[in-house]
Coordinates of C-alpha atoms in Angstrom, one line a residue:
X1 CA 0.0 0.0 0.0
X2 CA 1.1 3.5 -1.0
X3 CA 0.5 6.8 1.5
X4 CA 0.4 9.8 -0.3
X5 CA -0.2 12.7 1.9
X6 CA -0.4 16.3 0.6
X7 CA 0.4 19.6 3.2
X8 CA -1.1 22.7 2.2
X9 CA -2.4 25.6 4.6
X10 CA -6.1 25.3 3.6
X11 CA -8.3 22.9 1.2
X12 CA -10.2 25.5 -0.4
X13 CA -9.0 27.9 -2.8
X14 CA -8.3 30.9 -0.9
X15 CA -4.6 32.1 0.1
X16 CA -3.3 32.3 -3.8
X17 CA -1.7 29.4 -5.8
X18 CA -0.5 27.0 -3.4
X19 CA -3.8 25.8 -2.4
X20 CA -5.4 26.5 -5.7
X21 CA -3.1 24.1 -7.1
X22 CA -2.9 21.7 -4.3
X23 CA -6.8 21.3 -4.5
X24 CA -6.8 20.9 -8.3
X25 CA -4.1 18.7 -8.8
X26 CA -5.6 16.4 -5.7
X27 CA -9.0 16.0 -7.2
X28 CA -7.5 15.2 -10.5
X29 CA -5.1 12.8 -8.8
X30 CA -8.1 11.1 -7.2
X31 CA -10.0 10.6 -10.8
X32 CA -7.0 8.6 -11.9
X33 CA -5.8 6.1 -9.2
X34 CA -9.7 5.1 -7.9
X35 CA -9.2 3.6 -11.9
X36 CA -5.5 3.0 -11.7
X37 CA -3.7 2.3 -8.2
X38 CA -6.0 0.6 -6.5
X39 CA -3.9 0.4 -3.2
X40 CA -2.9 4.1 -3.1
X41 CA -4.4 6.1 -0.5
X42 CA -4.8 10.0 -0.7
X43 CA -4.5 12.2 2.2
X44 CA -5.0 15.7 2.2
X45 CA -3.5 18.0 5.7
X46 CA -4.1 21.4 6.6
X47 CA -2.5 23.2 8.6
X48 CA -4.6 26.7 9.3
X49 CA -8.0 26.0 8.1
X50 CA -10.4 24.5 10.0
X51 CA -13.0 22.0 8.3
X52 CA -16.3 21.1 9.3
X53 CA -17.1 17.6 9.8
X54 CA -20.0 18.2 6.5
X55 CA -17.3 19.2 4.5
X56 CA -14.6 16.2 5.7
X57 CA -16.8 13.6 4.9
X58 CA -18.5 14.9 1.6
X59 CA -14.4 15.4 0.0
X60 CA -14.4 11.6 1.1
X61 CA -17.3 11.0 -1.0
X62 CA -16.6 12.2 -3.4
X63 CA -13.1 11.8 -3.8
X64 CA -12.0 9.1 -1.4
X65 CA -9.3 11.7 0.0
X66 CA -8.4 11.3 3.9
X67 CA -8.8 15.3 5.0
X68 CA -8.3 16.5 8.2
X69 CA -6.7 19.6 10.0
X70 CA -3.6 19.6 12.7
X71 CA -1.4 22.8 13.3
X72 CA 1.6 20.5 13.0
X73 CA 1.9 18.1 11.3
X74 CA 5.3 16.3 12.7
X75 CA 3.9 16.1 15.9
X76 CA 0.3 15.0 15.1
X77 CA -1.7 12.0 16.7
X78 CA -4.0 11.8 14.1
X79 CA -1.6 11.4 11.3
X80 CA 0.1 8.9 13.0
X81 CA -3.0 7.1 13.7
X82 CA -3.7 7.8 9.8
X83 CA -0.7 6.3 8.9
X84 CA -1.1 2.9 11.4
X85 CA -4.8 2.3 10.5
X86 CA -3.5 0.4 7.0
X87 CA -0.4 -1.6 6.2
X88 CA 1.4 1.1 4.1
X89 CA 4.9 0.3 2.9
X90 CA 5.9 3.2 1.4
X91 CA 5.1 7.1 2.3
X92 CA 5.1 10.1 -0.3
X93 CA 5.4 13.4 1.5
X94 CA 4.2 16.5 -0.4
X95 CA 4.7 20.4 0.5
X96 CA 4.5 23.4 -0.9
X97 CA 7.8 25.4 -1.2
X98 CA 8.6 27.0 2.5
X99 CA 5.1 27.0 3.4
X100 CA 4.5 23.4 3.8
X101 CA 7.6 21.9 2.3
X102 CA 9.8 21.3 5.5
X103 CA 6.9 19.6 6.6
X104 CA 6.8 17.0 4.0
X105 CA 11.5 16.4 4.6
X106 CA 10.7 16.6 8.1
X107 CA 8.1 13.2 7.9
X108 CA 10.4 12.1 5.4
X109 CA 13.2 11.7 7.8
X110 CA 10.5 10.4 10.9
X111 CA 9.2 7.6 8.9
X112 CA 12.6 7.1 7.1
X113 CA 14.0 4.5 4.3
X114 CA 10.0 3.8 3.2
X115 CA 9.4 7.8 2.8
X116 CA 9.8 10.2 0.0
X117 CA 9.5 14.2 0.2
X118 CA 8.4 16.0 -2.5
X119 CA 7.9 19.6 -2.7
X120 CA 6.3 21.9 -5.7
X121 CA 8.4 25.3 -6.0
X122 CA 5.8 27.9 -6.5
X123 CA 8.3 31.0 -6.4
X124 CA 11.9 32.0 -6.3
X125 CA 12.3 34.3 -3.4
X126 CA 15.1 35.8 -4.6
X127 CA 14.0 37.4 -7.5
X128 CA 10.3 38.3 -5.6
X129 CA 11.2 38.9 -2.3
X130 CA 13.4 41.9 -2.7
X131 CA 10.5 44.0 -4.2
X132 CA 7.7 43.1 -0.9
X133 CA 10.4 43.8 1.5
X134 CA 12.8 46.8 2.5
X135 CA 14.8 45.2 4.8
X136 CA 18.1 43.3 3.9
X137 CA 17.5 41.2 6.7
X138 CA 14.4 40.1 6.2
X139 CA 15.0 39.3 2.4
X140 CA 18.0 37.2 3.0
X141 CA 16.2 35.1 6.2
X142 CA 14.1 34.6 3.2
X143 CA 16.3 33.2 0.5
X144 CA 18.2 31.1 3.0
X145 CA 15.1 29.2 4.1
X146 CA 13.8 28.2 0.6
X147 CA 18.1 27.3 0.2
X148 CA 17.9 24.8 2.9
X149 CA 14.2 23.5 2.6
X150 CA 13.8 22.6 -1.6
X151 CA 16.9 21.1 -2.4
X152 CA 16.8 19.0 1.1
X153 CA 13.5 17.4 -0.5
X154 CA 14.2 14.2 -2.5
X155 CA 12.0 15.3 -5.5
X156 CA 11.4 19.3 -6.6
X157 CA 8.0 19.8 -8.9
X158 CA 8.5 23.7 -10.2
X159 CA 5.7 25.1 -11.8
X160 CA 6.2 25.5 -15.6
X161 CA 9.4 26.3 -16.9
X162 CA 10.7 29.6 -15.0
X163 CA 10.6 28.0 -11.8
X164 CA 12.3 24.9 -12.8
X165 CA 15.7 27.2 -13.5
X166 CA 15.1 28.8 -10.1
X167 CA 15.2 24.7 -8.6
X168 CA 17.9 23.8 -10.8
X169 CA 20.0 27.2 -9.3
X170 CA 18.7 25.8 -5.7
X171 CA 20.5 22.4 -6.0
X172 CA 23.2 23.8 -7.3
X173 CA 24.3 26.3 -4.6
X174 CA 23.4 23.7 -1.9
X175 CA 25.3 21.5 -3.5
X176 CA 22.9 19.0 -4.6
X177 CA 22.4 18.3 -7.8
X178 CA 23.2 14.8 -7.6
X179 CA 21.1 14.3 -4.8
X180 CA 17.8 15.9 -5.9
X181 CA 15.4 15.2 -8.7
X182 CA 13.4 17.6 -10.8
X183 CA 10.4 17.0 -12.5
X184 CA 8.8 19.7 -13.7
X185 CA 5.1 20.1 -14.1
X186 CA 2.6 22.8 -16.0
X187 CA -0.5 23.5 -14.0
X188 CA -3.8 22.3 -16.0
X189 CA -6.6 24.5 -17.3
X190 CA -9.7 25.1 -14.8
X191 CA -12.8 23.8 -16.5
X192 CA -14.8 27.0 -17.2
X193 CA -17.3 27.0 -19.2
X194 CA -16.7 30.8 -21.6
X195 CA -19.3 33.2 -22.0
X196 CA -19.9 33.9 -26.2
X197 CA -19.2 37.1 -27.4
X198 CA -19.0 40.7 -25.9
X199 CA -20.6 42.4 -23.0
X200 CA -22.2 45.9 -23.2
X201 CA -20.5 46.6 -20.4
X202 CA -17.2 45.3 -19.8
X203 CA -15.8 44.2 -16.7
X204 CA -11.8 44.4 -16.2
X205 CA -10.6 42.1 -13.4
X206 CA -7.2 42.5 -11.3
X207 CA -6.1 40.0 -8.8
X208 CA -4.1 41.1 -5.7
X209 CA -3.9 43.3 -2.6
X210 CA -3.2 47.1 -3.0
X211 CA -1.2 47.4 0.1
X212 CA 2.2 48.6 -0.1
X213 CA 4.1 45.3 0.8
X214 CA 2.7 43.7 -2.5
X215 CA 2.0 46.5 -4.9
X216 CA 5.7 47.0 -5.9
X217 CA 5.3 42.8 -6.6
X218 CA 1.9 42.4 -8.2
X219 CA 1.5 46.0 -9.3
X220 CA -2.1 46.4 -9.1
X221 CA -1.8 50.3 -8.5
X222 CA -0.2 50.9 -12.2
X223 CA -3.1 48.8 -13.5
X224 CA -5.4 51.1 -11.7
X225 CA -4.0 53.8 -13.0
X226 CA -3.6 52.7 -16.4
X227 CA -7.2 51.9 -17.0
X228 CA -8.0 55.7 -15.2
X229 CA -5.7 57.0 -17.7
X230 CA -7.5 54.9 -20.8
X231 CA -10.8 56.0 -19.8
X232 CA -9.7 59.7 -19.6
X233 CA -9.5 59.5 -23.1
X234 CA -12.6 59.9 -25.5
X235 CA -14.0 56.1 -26.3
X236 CA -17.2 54.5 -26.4
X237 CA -16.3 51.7 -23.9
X238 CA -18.3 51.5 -20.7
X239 CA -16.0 49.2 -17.9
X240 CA -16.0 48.2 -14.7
X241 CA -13.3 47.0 -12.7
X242 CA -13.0 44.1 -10.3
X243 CA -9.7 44.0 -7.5
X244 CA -9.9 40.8 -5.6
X245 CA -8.1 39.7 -2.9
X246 CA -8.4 42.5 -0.2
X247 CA -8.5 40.7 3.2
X248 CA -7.3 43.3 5.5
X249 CA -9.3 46.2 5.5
X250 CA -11.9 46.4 2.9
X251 CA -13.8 49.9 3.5
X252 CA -10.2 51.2 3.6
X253 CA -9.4 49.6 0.1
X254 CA -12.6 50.8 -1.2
X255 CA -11.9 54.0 -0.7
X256 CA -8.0 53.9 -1.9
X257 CA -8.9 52.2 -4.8
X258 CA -11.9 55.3 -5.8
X259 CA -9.2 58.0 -4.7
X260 CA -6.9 56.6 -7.8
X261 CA -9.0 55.7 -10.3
X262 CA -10.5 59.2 -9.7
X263 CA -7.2 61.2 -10.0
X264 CA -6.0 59.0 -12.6
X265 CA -9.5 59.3 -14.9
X266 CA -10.6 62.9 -14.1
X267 CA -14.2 61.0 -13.3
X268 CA -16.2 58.7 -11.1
X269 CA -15.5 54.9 -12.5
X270 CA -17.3 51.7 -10.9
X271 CA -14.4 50.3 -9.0
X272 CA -14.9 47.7 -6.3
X273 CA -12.5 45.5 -3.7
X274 CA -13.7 42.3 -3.5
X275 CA -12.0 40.0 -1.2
X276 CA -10.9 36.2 -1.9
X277 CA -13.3 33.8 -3.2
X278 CA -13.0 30.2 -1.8
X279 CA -16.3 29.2 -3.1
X280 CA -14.4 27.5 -6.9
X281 CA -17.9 27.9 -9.3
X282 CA -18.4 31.4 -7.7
X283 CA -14.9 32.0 -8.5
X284 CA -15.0 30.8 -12.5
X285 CA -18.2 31.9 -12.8
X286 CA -16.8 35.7 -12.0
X287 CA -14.1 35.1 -14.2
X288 CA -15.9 33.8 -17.1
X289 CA -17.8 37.2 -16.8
X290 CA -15.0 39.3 -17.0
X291 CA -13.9 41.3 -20.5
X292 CA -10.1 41.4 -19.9
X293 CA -8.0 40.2 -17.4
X294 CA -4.5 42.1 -16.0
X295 CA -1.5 40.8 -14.9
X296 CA 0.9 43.4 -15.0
X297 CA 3.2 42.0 -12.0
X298 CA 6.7 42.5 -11.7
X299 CA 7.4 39.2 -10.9
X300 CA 5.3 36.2 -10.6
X301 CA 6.7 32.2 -10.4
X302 CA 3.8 31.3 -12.7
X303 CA 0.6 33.3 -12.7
X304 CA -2.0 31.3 -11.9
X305 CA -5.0 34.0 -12.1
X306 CA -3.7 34.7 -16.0
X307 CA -4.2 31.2 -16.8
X308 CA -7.3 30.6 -15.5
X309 CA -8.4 33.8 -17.2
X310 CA -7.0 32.2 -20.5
X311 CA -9.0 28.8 -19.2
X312 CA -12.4 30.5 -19.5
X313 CA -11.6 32.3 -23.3
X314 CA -11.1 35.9 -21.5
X315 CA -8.4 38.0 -23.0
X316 CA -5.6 39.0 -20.6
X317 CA -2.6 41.2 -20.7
X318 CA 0.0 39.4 -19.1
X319 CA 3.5 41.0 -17.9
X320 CA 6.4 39.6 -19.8
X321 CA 8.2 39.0 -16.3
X322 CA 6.2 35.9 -15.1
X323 CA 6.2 32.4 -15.9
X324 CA 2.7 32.3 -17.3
X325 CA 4.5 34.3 -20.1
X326 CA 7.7 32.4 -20.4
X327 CA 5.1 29.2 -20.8
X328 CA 3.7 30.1 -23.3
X329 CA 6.1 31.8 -25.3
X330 CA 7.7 28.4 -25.5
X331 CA 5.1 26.7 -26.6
X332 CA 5.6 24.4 -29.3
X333 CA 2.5 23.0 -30.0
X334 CA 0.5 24.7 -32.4
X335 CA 1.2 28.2 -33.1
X336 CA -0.6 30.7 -30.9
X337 CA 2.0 33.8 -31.6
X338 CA -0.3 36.9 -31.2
X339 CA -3.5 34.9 -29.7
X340 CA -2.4 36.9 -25.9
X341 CA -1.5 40.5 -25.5
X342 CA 1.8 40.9 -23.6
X343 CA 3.4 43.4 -22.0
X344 CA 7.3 44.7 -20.7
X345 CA 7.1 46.0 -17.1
X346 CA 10.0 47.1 -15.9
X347 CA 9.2 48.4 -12.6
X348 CA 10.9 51.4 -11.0
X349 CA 10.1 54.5 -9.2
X350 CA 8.2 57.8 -9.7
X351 CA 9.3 61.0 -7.7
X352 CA 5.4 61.5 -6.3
X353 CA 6.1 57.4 -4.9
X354 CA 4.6 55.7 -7.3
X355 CA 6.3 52.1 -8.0
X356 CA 6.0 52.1 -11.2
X357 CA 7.9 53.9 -14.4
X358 CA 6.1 56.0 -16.5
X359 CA 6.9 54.0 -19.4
X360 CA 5.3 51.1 -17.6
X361 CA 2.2 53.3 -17.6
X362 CA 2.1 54.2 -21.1
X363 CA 3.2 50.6 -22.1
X364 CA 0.2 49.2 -20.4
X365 CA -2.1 51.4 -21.7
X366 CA -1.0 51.0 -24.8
X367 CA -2.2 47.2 -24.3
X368 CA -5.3 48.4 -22.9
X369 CA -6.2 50.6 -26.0
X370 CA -5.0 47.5 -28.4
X371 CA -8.0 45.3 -26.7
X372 CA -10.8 47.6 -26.4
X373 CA -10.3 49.4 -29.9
X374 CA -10.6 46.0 -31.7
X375 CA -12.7 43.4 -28.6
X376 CA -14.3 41.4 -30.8
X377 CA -11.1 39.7 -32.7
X378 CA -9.4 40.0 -29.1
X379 CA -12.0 37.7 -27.9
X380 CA -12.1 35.2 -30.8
X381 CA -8.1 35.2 -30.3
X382 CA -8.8 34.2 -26.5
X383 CA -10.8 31.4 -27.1
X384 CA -9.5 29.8 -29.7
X385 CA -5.8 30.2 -27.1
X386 CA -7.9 28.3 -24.6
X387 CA -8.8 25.7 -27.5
X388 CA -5.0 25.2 -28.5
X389 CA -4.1 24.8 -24.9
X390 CA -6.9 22.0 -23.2
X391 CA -6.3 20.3 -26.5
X392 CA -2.1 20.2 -26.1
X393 CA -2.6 18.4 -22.6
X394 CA -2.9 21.5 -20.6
X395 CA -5.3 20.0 -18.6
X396 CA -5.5 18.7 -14.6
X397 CA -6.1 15.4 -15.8
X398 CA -2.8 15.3 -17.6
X399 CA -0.4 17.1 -14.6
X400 CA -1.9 13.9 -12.8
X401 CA -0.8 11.7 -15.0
X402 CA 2.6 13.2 -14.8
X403 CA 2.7 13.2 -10.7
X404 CA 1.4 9.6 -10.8
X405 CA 4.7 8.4 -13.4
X406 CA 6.7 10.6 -10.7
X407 CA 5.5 8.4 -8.0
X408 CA 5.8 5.4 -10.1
X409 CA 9.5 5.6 -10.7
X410 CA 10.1 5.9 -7.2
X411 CA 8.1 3.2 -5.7
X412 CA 10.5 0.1 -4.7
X413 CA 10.5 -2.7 -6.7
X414 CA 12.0 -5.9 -6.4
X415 CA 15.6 -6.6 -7.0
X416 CA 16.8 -7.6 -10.6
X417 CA 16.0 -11.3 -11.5
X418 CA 19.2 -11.8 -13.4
X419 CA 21.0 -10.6 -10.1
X420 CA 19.2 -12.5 -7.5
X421 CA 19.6 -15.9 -10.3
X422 CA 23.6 -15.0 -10.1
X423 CA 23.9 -14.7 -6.9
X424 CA 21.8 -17.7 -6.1
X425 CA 24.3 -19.6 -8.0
X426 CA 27.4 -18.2 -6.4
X427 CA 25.8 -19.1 -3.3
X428 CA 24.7 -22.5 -3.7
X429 CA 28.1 -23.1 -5.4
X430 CA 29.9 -22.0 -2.2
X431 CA 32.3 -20.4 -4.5
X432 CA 32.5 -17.9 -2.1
X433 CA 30.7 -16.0 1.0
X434 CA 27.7 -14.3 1.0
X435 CA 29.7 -11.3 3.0
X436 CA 32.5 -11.9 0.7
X437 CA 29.8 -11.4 -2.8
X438 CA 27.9 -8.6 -1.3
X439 CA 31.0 -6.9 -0.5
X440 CA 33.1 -7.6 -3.5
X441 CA 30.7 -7.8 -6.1
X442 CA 27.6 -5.8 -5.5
X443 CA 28.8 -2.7 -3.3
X444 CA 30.9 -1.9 -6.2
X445 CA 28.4 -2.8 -9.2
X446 CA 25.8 -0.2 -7.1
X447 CA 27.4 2.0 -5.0
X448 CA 30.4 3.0 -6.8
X449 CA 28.8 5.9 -8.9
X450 CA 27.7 7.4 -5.8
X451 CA 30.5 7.5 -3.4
X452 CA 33.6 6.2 -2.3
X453 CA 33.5 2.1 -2.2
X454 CA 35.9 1.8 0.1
X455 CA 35.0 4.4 2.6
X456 CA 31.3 2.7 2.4
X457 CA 32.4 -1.1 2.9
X458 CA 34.7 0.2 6.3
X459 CA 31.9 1.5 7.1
X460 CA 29.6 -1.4 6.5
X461 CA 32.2 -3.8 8.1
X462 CA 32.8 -1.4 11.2
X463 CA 29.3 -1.0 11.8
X464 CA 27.7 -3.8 11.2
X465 CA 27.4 -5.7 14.9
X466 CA 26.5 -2.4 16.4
X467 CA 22.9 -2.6 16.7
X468 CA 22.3 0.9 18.1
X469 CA 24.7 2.4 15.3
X470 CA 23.0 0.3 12.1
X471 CA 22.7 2.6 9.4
X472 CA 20.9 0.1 7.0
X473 CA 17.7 -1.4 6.6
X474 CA 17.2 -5.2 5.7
X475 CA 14.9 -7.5 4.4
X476 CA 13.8 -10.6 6.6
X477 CA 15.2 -13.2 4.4
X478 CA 18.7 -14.9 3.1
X479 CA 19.2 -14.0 -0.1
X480 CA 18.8 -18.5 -1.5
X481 CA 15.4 -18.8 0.7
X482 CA 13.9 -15.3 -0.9
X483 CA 13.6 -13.6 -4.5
X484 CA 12.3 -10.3 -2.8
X485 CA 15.6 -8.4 -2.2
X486 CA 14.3 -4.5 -1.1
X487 CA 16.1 -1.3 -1.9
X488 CA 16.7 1.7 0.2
X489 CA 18.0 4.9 1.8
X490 CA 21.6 4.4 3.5
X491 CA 22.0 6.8 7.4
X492 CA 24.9 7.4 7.9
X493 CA 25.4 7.0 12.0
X494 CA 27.9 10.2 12.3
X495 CA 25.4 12.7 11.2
X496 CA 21.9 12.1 13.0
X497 CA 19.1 12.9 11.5
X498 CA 20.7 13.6 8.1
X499 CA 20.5 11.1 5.3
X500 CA 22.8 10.2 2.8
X501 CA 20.8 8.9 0.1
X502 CA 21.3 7.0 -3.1
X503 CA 19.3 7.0 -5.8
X504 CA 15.9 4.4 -5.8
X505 CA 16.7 2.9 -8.7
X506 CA 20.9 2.0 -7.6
X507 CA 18.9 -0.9 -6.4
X508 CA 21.1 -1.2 -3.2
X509 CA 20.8 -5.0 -1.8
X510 CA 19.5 -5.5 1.7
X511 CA 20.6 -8.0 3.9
X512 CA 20.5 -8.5 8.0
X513 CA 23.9 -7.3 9.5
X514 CA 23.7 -10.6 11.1
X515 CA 25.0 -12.2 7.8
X516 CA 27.6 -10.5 7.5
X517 CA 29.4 -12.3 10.7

């Protein structure tokens, strides 16, 4: 039996991407192995978000996923009882970046050789942090947690291909790119249904807080003022705008958000703060309705809000800076050059404190004026995008399907048949020791591309009667009364609680120490 337990901060959607992600990719994970992997169990814990016993036992129902909340998850009861109730033999410990992630090594190294950690990258902190926060300190406590937490994982999942150069940067200044694997996998397309055609009024949707932490990061205040500034300007559009994601003070956004589109405009424009939606159909339903979408961040590891405007056939206007962008400009499926609008934003600073250039301005209202003055073909363009995409296995269904084969090649098998038949042979031939083959023959056939041999069979040798020191794990039978010969992690006794690991697939063999003497 296979555990595969997911940490995220929440089940709903709310909070941004992680748990949008996390809740998508679970429900599509679910689809696949009820048809698939019959004896793989999903669980699904949260760490902030309370959940209602309903709602528990309705996610069970529905997709026979274990949920339940605990405000840490290393030192949990219930997990623990979770994890005892069935005969698993192997564990697969997912987090998400520094939020979650040293969650998922931490239960990696509890439950040890039978447990993997794997942890999806959702942003590179030192290309994002920088811009939320103005203190030096601060911004490097940042970068050196995400240095120590995703490379220590046995598996990194970045999201889409900007991120998997930030992972691949990671391993290598932690010194670990032998050590860690990366798989990298594109988010799939939200299943909206799109609304036909124009509306007479259109509605222009942001995502993002205006606070002045975030706005330098998702720039939501230059969008504001770039659609004041397009609507100063004689046009027969009506529009509305949209903000979501205001959680702190909403009367106070409110009014912020008025003030600016006010000054920016020279006239009163419906602009409203909305705050997260959890509710998912509420959600799509609001974005299916929208005209254009805006995405004029800075910096963002993927964009999840651009793509699931691009999901429901909206338009969007996406900054050049974020992974969404760098996605799909390397798509190389069929063509889809000119079916998005994009834009360069460089960021800066104005003298009145605005954190934006004033080429950024004009740039983005440039890309405003380029939608409205011609929606119609704008909108055609967007849905036939969306068409290109769910058809090219952008789809939830599909990142599944590439998470499963991840777990697949790292499930343990049993050992080589042509081995196990060779050593059989030696054995029964009594050409020489069991002690003597394991150490002569397949230490070096395995181990030697990984370390040093001879440090490793010293160390095998010297530790090997010393039951509190054993740093290996063994299968219950001599190699000529079994064919099932296990592989797994190697502990090193002279650095507790750190593992040095060698790849699944090195197919280490596992014996009891007792056969060695």
């Amino acid at each position: 039996m296979i555990a595969i337990v997911f940490i995220a901060t929440a089940w709903e959607r709310n909070n941004g991407g992680i748990n949008s992600i996390n809740n998508s990719l679970l429900k599509s994970l679910s689809k696949v192995i009820s048809t698939d992997q019959q004896n793989w169990r999903l669980f699904c814990v949260v760490t902030q978000q309370s959940e209602d016993a309903d709602k528990i036992e309705e996610i069970f129902a529905d997709y026979k996923i274990t949920l339940f909340k605990t405000s840490n998850p290393i030192t949990s009861t219930r997990l623990r009882k979770e994890m005892s109730k069935t005969n698993f033999n192997q564990y697969f410990f997912i987090g998400h970046d520094v939020i979650t992630g040293d969650y998922a090594n931490k239960l990696r190294d509890r439950y040890g050789s039978n447990a993997v950690s794997i942890i999806f990258h959702h942003m590179d902190y030192k290309k994002y942090y920088y811009l939320r926060e103005k203190e030096p300190v601060k911004i490097r406590e940042k970068e050196l947690l995400q240095k120590k937490i995703i490379p220590a994982a046995d598996i990194i999942v970045p999201i889409g291909p900007s991120l998997t150069k930030s992972a691949q940067d990671l391993c290598k200044d932690a010194r670990r790119e032998q050590l860690t694997k990366i798989h990298e996998i594109n988010p799939g397309m939200e299943d909206i249904e799109p609304i036909e055609g124009a509306h007479n009024i259109h509605k222009v949707i942001l995502f993002g807080r205006l606070e002045d932490k975030n706005n330098a990061v998702k720039q939501i205040e230059l969008a504001v003022d770039a659609l004041g500034k397009y609507l100063s300007e004689p046009n027969d559009n009506e529009i509305i705008i949209k903000c979501f994601g205001y959680t702190d003070n909403e009367a106070v956004n409110q009014k912020k958000l008025m003030d600016e589109i006010c000054k920016a405009s020279g006239k009163a424009i419906s602009i409203t703060a909305n705050s997260y939606i959890n509710d998912e159909k509420e959600l799509f339903d609001e974005i299916a309705s929208a005209s254009l979408c805006i995405m004029p961040s800075t910096y963002e590891g993927f964009g999840l809000t651009g793509y699931e405007a691009i999901s429901a056939g909206v338009p969007v206007i996406i900054s050049e800076n974020t992974g969404l962008f760098q996605f799909l400009n390397s798509w190389n499926g069929e063509s889809i050059s000119g079916l998005f609008q994009s834009v360069k934003i460089q960021g800066g600073t104005q003298e009145n404190g605005k954190e934006y250039s004033i080429k950024d301005l004009n740039t983005l209202v440039e890309g405003i004026r380029a939608v409205f003055s011609n929606y119609d073909e704008h909108k055609k363009k967007a849905m036939k995008l969306r068409d290109i995409l769910r058809n090219g296995q952008c789809t939830w269904e599909y990142a599944a399907q590439a998470f499963i084969q991840i777990i697949r090649n790292e499930i343990k098998t049993d050992f080589p048949e042509i081995l196990i038949e060779k050593s059989q042979k030696i054995v029964e031939k009594k050409c020489i020791s069991l002690k003597e083959y394991i150490v002569k023959y397949l230490i070096h056939e395995f181990c030697a591309q990984f370390c040093d041999v001879n440090k490793l069979i010293c160390k095998v040798i010297k530790y090997s009667n010393d039951r509190n020191k054993r740093f290996t794990v063994f299968s219950s039978h001599e190699l000529t009364r079994s064919k099932k010969l296990f592989c797994t992690f190697w502990r090193s006794p002279e650095k507790a609680g750190e593992s040095a690991k060698f790849p699944m697939d090195s197919n280490v063999l596992l014996i009891y120490n007792d056969l060695f003497y």
